[in-house]
Amino acid sequence: MELSSKKKLHALSLAEKIQVLELLDESKMSQSEVARRFQVSQPQISRICKNKEKLLADWCSGTANRERKRKRESKYSGIDEALLCWYHIARAKAWDVTGPMLLHKAKELADIMGQDFVPSIGWLVRWKRRNNVGFGGRHVLAPSFPPEPPPPDPTSGAQPPLSLKDFSPEDVFGCAEVPLLYRAVPGSRGPCERVRVLLCANSRGTEKRRLLVSGLQASPRCFFGVSSEALPASYHPDLGIPWSEWLAQFDRDMGRQGRQVTLLLAARVLEELASLPGLRHVRLLPLAATTAAPSTPALPSSVVRAFKTHYRHRLLGKLAAVQSRRAGVSLAEAGAGLTVLDALHLAAAAWAKVPPQLIVSGFIQEGLAPCQLPPAPSEASELPLVPSGMSLQEFARFVDLEGEEPSSGVCKEESGAEAEEGVGEDGFQPLPTKADALRALGTLRRWLECNSPSPALFEKFYACEEEVERLCCL
């Protein structure tokens, strides 16, 4: 008697699995009928339905290999994700990414994460297959502007000394590197919750540059599924500010606007820079530190304090809302659930609330403004009210909390109850669907209806609702 051979398993590719989901959603076919059409078993169709959210997330990411039939996870998933994040940043900057460069970066990320990992050619091939990465041909980007001669050496005697009088108030910018304990709450602070925020604005207060936030997480979990364009601030996976990259981008932005500006910069920053990019549209004016104030930033201290005041005020409001939702949770426990992404949103909101009048006043008071800058109005000193339950002195100490902390603190991976809510088996929160977004809008409107908000708040809600509905139709 001839022995029957074992039935061969027919695995579906990612593209075929998406077709299965579309058939089940758009037609009245049963799982058994769909299984017969694709020549697979009904339990396999059932597993596809069970993993619908993950499959759709892979499909929409644009990075997954759509012809793969089985998703084999890497043993070093953290390195895998961090390298993919770095790869997308490098491609956005038009860098010529090569295989040896990726291997070197993977080893560097492994050392940062404290993992004993040596990437091989085989690992790199599998990483490229998993993430649908292909180098393709090399492209040479044409310069946006005709080439210009490099700026003269700042130490050259032929160059006249730079003065603020040579620029209009709109073209004088100041910047400051601000350490921020983004999770700290009154009475409880830790040394491992520090990020650095780079603030930059012009002396007129009409231009506030996009915030740059730096921390030690190469790819925070809270960034999973979030588009880099949707981030409220730029994020750099290193506790130090990438001055060379930031200055080069600032120079390109000013070049696109056809402007020549000056940037007030702390002298120590220039001393720490290993190499200064060739700037054609930004002139640097270093500010030497004085013995009285050796760490004075090149941005008025009143502006820095206003930013931190708004951040602390908004932080306390957010944590109080968490406490009202989860009875019995202390302020420190609520703060432990704050993620780096939350901090980016809070920082962007705080920076937006710093009024132009206060910036103008600060530049004038600290002698950092051109002489033609008019005096600032008296309302420039307006700041948010002291939160209830705190005295003015307590809130002031809370705002200046970083001055009491050692400078060696670093940012760690977010943890706590808030960060772990809804986390799946892979360690990431499931991506919200269009249906989730529309349900959330309905819930928010119902809550507003039951709590009698002002008409102005409803107008803001309608604008948000219209934009979300537009995005859902794309």
PDB file of C-alpha atoms in Angstrom, residues 3 12 17 19 23 30 35 51 84 112 137 167 191 203 266 277 285 302 352 390 424-425 433-434 450 463-464 472:
ATOM      1  CA  LEU A   3       1.701   5.751   2.084  1.00  0.00           C
ATOM      2  CA  LEU A  12      -0.034  33.499   2.350  1.00  0.00           C
ATOM      3  CA  LYS A  17      -3.484  38.474   3.788  1.00  0.00           C
ATOM      4  CA  GLN A  19      -6.711  40.776   0.243  1.00  0.00           C
ATOM      5  CA  LEU A  23     -12.803  40.269   1.027  1.00  0.00           C
ATOM      6  CA  SER A  30     -17.636  33.372   5.029  1.00  0.00           C
ATOM      7  CA  ALA A  35     -10.222  29.800   2.631  1.00  0.00           C
ATOM      8  CA  ASN A  51      -4.008  39.627  13.806  1.00  0.00           C
ATOM      9  CA  LEU A  84      15.552  51.434  11.041  1.00  0.00           C
ATOM     10  CA  ILE A 112      24.670  52.301  23.653  1.00  0.00           C
ATOM     11  CA  GLY A 137      21.184  53.907  -7.080  1.00  0.00           C
ATOM     12  CA  PHE A 167      21.137  93.550  11.461  1.00  0.00           C
ATOM     13  CA  PRO A 191      18.159  62.037  38.336  1.00  0.00           C
ATOM     14  CA  SER A 203      14.686  89.488  19.123  1.00  0.00           C
ATOM     15  CA  ALA A 266      27.497  80.898  23.884  1.00  0.00           C
ATOM     16  CA  PRO A 277      29.738  73.729   9.122  1.00  0.00           C
ATOM     17  CA  LEU A 285      28.138  86.138  17.323  1.00  0.00           C
ATOM     18  CA  SER A 302      13.404  85.568  31.315  1.00  0.00           C
ATOM     19  CA  ALA A 352       3.918  78.464  21.882  1.00  0.00           C
ATOM     20  CA  MET A 390       0.907  75.689  45.919  1.00  0.00           C
ATOM     21  CA  GLY A 424       0.582  44.358  23.322  1.00  0.00           C
ATOM     22  CA  GLU A 425       2.743  41.255  23.355  1.00  0.00           C
ATOM     23  CA  THR A 433      -7.746  52.883  13.569  1.00  0.00           C
ATOM     24  CA  LYS A 434      -9.971  55.391  11.771  1.00  0.00           C
ATOM     25  CA  CYS A 450     -22.562  67.260  29.458  1.00  0.00           C
ATOM     26  CA  ALA A 463     -12.289  72.555  13.526  1.00  0.00           C
ATOM     27  CA  CYS A 464     -10.577  69.480  15.002  1.00  0.00           C
ATOM     28  CA  CYS A 472     -10.237  59.484   7.674  1.00  0.00           C
TER      29      CYS A 472
END
